[in-house]
Amino acid sequence: MKRRLWKACILIFAFSFMMMGCKKNVGTPEDNAIPKEKEEEPVAHIYGFSAITMDNPFYKALEGTVRNEVEMLGSTLITEDPKGDANTQAQQIQNMIDRGVEAIFLSPVDWEKITPSLNSLKEADVKIINIDTQVKEIEAVDTYIGSDNLKAGELCGEYMIEDFPEGGAIGILECQAVNSIKERIKSFEETIAKADCGFEIVGRAETDGDREKAKEECQKILQAHPELKALMCGNDQIALGAEQAAKEIGRNDIRIYSVDASPQLKQAMMEEGSLIAGTVAQSPISIGKKAVEIGQGLLNGERPEEKEIFEDVNYINEENINLFGEDGWQ
């Protein structure tokens, strides 16, 4: 009897020991504490932003988007405004290098004169995200992000042909130092030339991208060419200056074509008696978000799949403006 009792005790003890060895993670977290992996905090970086002029609503919207995205990452954005002066831009870029920027979002005042600054940025190991307007030495930048400016010019040409199938005298207001505008004008001219429908460029003027200068130059063209039917403008600021010029001298028969689709120009298009025939929509919001995404990747050692990224564009006129809205950017 005693022997059986002793064997039973041994079996109970062995079974209890086995159950302890097979215990599963049950109960409260305190009972089964599993160390959590420490989440890596995002690294804060210093970015720079330098565009042609902050007087242009497009660059204000672009900078605002970039700033919002950068600060959401816990990083800092230093913005400088060259106000359309290439020498000022060069000095401001050097100041940003001295302040320790690691990457810069850059739209050059002059696509050729920016080259020495590109060299300085590369020497300082600063990543260069070229936005909106390409630099001439495109191999010097890490990436380019902007609108499809060739398509923008083509769309303006196609719609002008549709509006004036018989052709006629037209004028061009441009800015040779800004490559995005050069591409738009070039593509526009090629489009109307291929159509061979009787368009003749009777006047063209350099505006430096300035609204007031565009107004002055436009008045000269209109006064010299009373037969002129339409104007192709490099951007919305130029177009707004042109519209003001035409209205002031009573040329309310002129039709104006542009690129940007800024809120200001869309609102002008909706006004009674507007001379704006249409504008091609850019999206500073899309460009800004993409630029920061790629800039962050570059600082993390990631290269974009494509060196040049072109955002699509759309033509806006009074028939479809309600789809895009007149109060904000696309």
Coordinates of C-alpha atoms in Angstrom, one line a residue:
M1 CA 0.0 0.0 0.0
K2 CA 2.8 2.4 1.0
R3 CA 4.7 1.4 -2.2
R4 CA 1.6 2.3 -4.4
L5 CA 1.2 5.6 -2.6
W6 CA 4.9 6.5 -3.1
K7 CA 4.6 5.7 -6.9
A8 CA 1.5 7.9 -7.2
C9 CA 3.4 10.8 -5.6
I10 CA 6.3 10.4 -8.0
L11 CA 3.9 10.5 -11.0
I12 CA 2.1 13.6 -9.8
F13 CA 5.4 15.4 -9.2
A14 CA 6.7 14.4 -12.7
F15 CA 3.5 15.6 -14.4
S16 CA 3.6 18.9 -12.6
F17 CA 7.2 19.5 -13.7
M18 CA 6.3 18.7 -17.4
M19 CA 3.4 21.2 -17.3
M20 CA 5.7 23.9 -16.0
G21 CA 8.2 23.3 -18.8
C22 CA 5.4 23.6 -21.4
K23 CA 3.7 26.8 -20.1
K24 CA 2.4 29.0 -22.9
N25 CA 2.3 32.8 -23.0
V26 CA -1.1 33.4 -21.4
G27 CA -2.3 35.8 -18.9
T28 CA -1.4 39.5 -18.6
P29 CA 1.4 41.2 -20.5
E30 CA 3.2 41.5 -17.2
D31 CA 3.1 37.7 -16.9
N32 CA 4.7 37.2 -20.3
A33 CA 6.7 40.4 -20.9
I34 CA 8.1 40.5 -24.5
P35 CA 10.6 43.3 -25.1
K36 CA 9.3 45.7 -27.8
E37 CA 11.5 46.6 -30.7
K38 CA 12.5 50.3 -30.4
E39 CA 11.0 52.3 -33.2
E40 CA 13.6 54.4 -35.1
E41 CA 12.8 58.1 -34.9
P42 CA 13.0 59.9 -38.3
V43 CA 16.2 61.8 -38.8
A44 CA 15.8 65.5 -39.0
H45 CA 17.4 67.2 -42.1
I46 CA 17.9 70.7 -43.3
Y47 CA 16.5 71.5 -46.7
G48 CA 16.8 74.7 -48.8
F49 CA 14.3 76.2 -51.2
S50 CA 15.2 78.7 -53.9
A51 CA 12.8 79.5 -56.8
I52 CA 12.8 82.3 -59.4
T53 CA 10.6 84.7 -57.4
M54 CA 8.1 84.4 -54.6
D55 CA 6.1 87.1 -56.2
N56 CA 4.7 84.4 -58.5
P57 CA 1.7 82.6 -56.9
F58 CA 2.9 79.3 -58.4
Y59 CA 6.1 79.4 -56.4
K60 CA 4.3 80.4 -53.3
A61 CA 2.0 77.4 -53.6
L62 CA 5.0 75.1 -54.4
E63 CA 7.0 76.4 -51.4
G64 CA 4.0 76.0 -49.1
T65 CA 3.5 72.4 -50.1
V66 CA 7.2 71.6 -49.8
R67 CA 7.3 73.3 -46.3
N68 CA 4.3 71.3 -45.1
E69 CA 5.8 68.0 -46.3
V70 CA 9.3 68.7 -44.9
E71 CA 8.0 69.8 -41.4
M72 CA 5.7 66.7 -41.2
L73 CA 9.0 64.7 -41.4
G74 CA 10.4 66.7 -38.5
S75 CA 12.9 68.5 -40.7
T76 CA 13.6 72.2 -41.4
L77 CA 13.2 74.2 -44.6
I78 CA 15.2 77.4 -45.3
T79 CA 13.6 79.5 -48.0
E80 CA 15.3 82.4 -49.8
D81 CA 13.7 84.7 -52.4
P82 CA 16.1 85.9 -55.2
K83 CA 13.3 88.1 -56.6
G84 CA 14.2 87.2 -60.2
D85 CA 17.9 88.1 -59.9
A86 CA 20.4 85.4 -60.8
N87 CA 23.3 87.0 -58.8
T88 CA 21.2 87.3 -55.7
Q89 CA 20.2 83.6 -56.1
A90 CA 23.8 82.6 -56.3
Q91 CA 24.7 84.4 -53.1
Q92 CA 21.7 83.0 -51.3
I93 CA 22.6 79.5 -52.3
Q94 CA 26.1 80.0 -50.9
N95 CA 24.5 81.2 -47.7
M96 CA 22.4 78.1 -47.5
I97 CA 25.5 75.9 -48.0
D98 CA 27.2 77.8 -45.2
R99 CA 24.1 77.1 -43.0
G100 CA 24.4 73.4 -43.5
V101 CA 21.6 72.5 -45.9
E102 CA 21.7 68.8 -46.9
A103 CA 19.4 69.1 -49.9
I104 CA 17.9 71.9 -52.0
F105 CA 14.7 72.4 -54.0
L106 CA 15.9 74.6 -56.8
S107 CA 14.2 76.5 -59.7
P108 CA 16.8 78.7 -61.4
V109 CA 16.3 82.3 -62.2
D110 CA 18.6 81.8 -65.3
W111 CA 19.1 78.2 -66.4
E112 CA 22.7 78.9 -67.6
K113 CA 23.9 81.3 -64.9
I114 CA 23.0 78.8 -62.2
T115 CA 25.9 76.4 -63.2
P116 CA 28.5 77.7 -60.8
S117 CA 26.1 77.4 -57.9
L118 CA 25.4 73.8 -59.0
N119 CA 29.1 73.1 -58.8
S120 CA 29.3 74.6 -55.3
L121 CA 26.4 72.5 -54.1
K122 CA 28.0 69.3 -55.5
E123 CA 31.3 70.2 -53.8
A124 CA 29.4 70.5 -50.5
D125 CA 27.6 67.2 -51.1
V126 CA 24.2 68.9 -51.1
K127 CA 21.5 66.9 -53.0
I128 CA 19.9 69.0 -55.8
I129 CA 16.2 68.5 -56.5
N130 CA 15.6 70.7 -59.6
I131 CA 12.0 71.7 -59.7
D132 CA 9.7 73.3 -62.3
T133 CA 12.4 74.9 -64.5
Q134 CA 15.3 72.8 -65.7
V135 CA 18.9 73.9 -65.4
K136 CA 21.0 73.7 -68.5
E137 CA 23.5 71.3 -67.0
I138 CA 20.9 68.7 -66.1
E139 CA 23.6 66.1 -65.3
A140 CA 24.7 68.2 -62.4
V141 CA 21.4 67.7 -60.5
D142 CA 20.2 64.6 -58.7
T143 CA 16.7 64.7 -60.2
Y144 CA 14.3 67.0 -62.0
I145 CA 10.6 67.2 -61.2
G146 CA 8.3 69.5 -63.2
S147 CA 5.3 69.8 -65.6
D148 CA 5.3 68.5 -69.1
N149 CA 6.0 71.9 -70.7
L150 CA 6.3 70.6 -74.2
K151 CA 2.8 69.2 -73.9
A152 CA 1.6 72.4 -72.4
G153 CA 2.8 74.4 -75.4
E154 CA 1.3 71.9 -77.7
L155 CA -2.1 72.1 -76.0
C156 CA -2.1 75.9 -76.3
G157 CA -1.3 75.6 -80.0
E158 CA -4.0 73.0 -80.6
Y159 CA -6.7 75.0 -78.9
M160 CA -5.7 78.2 -80.7
I161 CA -6.0 76.4 -84.0
E162 CA -9.5 75.2 -83.0
D163 CA -10.5 78.7 -82.0
F164 CA -9.0 80.3 -85.1
P165 CA -9.3 77.7 -87.9
E166 CA -8.6 80.4 -90.5
G167 CA -5.4 81.4 -88.8
G168 CA -4.3 85.1 -88.5
A169 CA -1.8 87.4 -86.9
I170 CA -0.6 86.5 -83.4
G171 CA 1.9 87.7 -80.8
I172 CA 4.2 85.9 -78.3
L173 CA 5.3 87.1 -74.8
E174 CA 8.1 85.0 -73.5
C175 CA 11.1 84.7 -71.1
Q176 CA 14.3 83.3 -72.6
A177 CA 16.1 82.8 -69.3
V178 CA 13.5 80.4 -68.0
N179 CA 13.7 77.0 -69.7
S180 CA 10.2 75.9 -68.8
I181 CA 8.8 78.9 -70.7
K182 CA 11.2 78.4 -73.6
E183 CA 9.9 74.8 -74.0
R184 CA 6.3 75.9 -73.9
I185 CA 6.8 78.6 -76.6
K186 CA 8.9 76.3 -78.7
S187 CA 6.3 73.5 -78.7
F188 CA 3.5 76.0 -79.3
E189 CA 5.3 77.4 -82.4
E190 CA 6.0 73.9 -83.7
T191 CA 2.3 73.0 -83.3
I192 CA 0.9 75.9 -85.2
A193 CA 3.5 75.5 -87.9
K194 CA 2.6 71.9 -88.5
A195 CA -1.0 72.8 -88.8
D196 CA -0.2 75.1 -91.7
C197 CA -3.5 77.0 -91.2
G198 CA -2.3 80.6 -91.8
F199 CA -0.9 81.8 -88.5
E200 CA 1.7 84.5 -88.7
I201 CA 3.7 85.7 -85.7
V202 CA 3.8 89.4 -86.2
G203 CA 5.3 90.4 -82.8
R204 CA 7.1 88.9 -79.9
A205 CA 8.7 90.4 -76.8
E206 CA 10.9 89.5 -73.8
T207 CA 9.1 90.0 -70.5
D208 CA 11.6 88.6 -68.0
G209 CA 8.6 86.8 -66.5
D210 CA 7.5 90.1 -65.0
R211 CA 3.8 91.1 -65.1
E212 CA 4.4 94.9 -65.4
K213 CA 7.0 94.4 -68.2
A214 CA 4.6 92.0 -69.9
K215 CA 1.9 94.7 -69.8
E216 CA 4.3 97.3 -71.3
E217 CA 5.6 95.1 -74.1
C218 CA 2.1 93.8 -74.9
Q219 CA 0.8 97.4 -75.4
K220 CA 3.6 98.0 -77.9
I221 CA 2.8 94.9 -79.9
L222 CA -1.0 95.6 -79.9
Q223 CA -0.5 99.3 -81.0
A224 CA 1.9 98.2 -83.8
H225 CA -0.3 95.4 -85.0
P226 CA -4.1 96.3 -85.0
E227 CA -4.7 93.1 -87.0
L228 CA -3.5 90.9 -84.2
K229 CA -6.0 88.2 -83.0
A230 CA -4.3 86.3 -80.2
L231 CA -1.4 86.2 -77.8
M232 CA 0.6 83.2 -76.5
C233 CA 2.0 83.9 -73.1
G234 CA 4.7 81.9 -71.2
N235 CA 2.9 81.9 -67.9
D236 CA -0.1 83.3 -66.1
Q237 CA 1.7 86.3 -64.7
I238 CA 2.6 87.4 -68.2
A239 CA -1.0 86.6 -69.4
L240 CA -2.5 88.8 -66.6
G241 CA -0.2 91.7 -67.6
A242 CA -1.2 91.2 -71.3
E243 CA -4.9 91.2 -70.5
Q244 CA -4.6 94.4 -68.5
A245 CA -2.7 96.0 -71.4
A246 CA -5.3 95.0 -74.0
K247 CA -8.2 96.3 -71.9
E248 CA -6.5 99.6 -71.2
I249 CA -6.2 100.4 -74.9
G250 CA -9.6 99.0 -75.8
R251 CA -8.5 95.8 -77.6
N252 CA -11.3 93.6 -76.2
D253 CA -11.2 91.4 -79.3
I254 CA -7.9 89.7 -78.3
R255 CA -7.7 86.1 -77.1
I256 CA -5.0 85.1 -74.6
Y257 CA -3.5 81.7 -74.1
S258 CA -1.3 80.8 -71.1
V259 CA 0.2 78.1 -68.8
D260 CA -0.2 77.7 -65.0
A261 CA -3.9 77.8 -64.2
S262 CA -3.3 79.9 -61.1
P263 CA -6.3 80.8 -59.0
Q264 CA -5.9 84.4 -60.0
L265 CA -6.0 83.7 -63.7
K266 CA -8.9 81.2 -63.4
Q267 CA -10.9 83.9 -61.5
A268 CA -10.0 86.4 -64.3
M269 CA -11.3 83.9 -66.9
M270 CA -14.6 83.7 -65.1
E271 CA -15.2 87.4 -65.2
E272 CA -17.5 89.0 -67.7
G273 CA -15.6 90.3 -70.7
S274 CA -12.5 88.2 -70.0
L275 CA -9.9 88.0 -72.7
I276 CA -8.4 84.7 -71.4
A277 CA -9.2 81.9 -73.9
G278 CA -7.5 79.2 -71.8
T279 CA -4.6 78.1 -69.7
V280 CA -2.8 74.8 -69.2
A281 CA -2.9 73.5 -65.6
Q282 CA 0.2 72.8 -63.6
S283 CA 0.0 71.3 -60.1
P284 CA 2.5 72.8 -57.6
I285 CA 0.9 70.5 -55.0
S286 CA 1.8 67.3 -56.9
I287 CA 5.2 68.6 -57.8
G288 CA 6.0 69.7 -54.2
K289 CA 4.9 66.4 -52.6
K290 CA 6.9 64.4 -55.1
A291 CA 9.9 66.6 -54.7
V292 CA 10.0 66.0 -50.9
E293 CA 9.4 62.3 -51.3
I294 CA 12.4 62.0 -53.6
G295 CA 14.5 64.4 -51.6
Q296 CA 14.0 62.3 -48.4
G297 CA 14.9 59.2 -50.4
L298 CA 18.1 60.8 -51.7
L299 CA 19.2 61.7 -48.2
N300 CA 18.5 58.0 -47.2
G301 CA 20.7 56.8 -50.0
E302 CA 17.9 55.9 -52.4
R303 CA 18.0 57.0 -56.1
P304 CA 14.8 57.7 -58.0
E305 CA 14.0 55.3 -60.8
E306 CA 14.0 58.1 -63.4
K307 CA 16.2 61.2 -63.3
E308 CA 13.6 63.4 -65.0
I309 CA 10.0 63.2 -63.8
F310 CA 7.2 65.0 -65.7
E311 CA 3.8 65.7 -64.2
D312 CA 0.9 65.6 -66.7
V313 CA -1.0 68.8 -67.6
N314 CA -4.5 69.7 -68.7
Y315 CA -6.1 72.5 -70.7
I316 CA -8.6 74.6 -68.9
N317 CA -11.1 77.0 -70.5
E318 CA -14.6 78.3 -69.7
E319 CA -16.1 74.9 -70.7
N320 CA -14.4 72.8 -68.1
I321 CA -13.2 75.3 -65.5
N322 CA -15.8 74.1 -63.0
L323 CA -14.2 70.7 -62.9
F324 CA -10.9 72.2 -61.6
G325 CA -12.3 75.0 -59.4
E326 CA -11.3 78.7 -59.5
D327 CA -10.3 79.2 -55.9
G328 CA -7.2 77.1 -55.6
W329 CA -4.4 75.2 -57.3
Q330 CA -4.8 71.8 -58.8

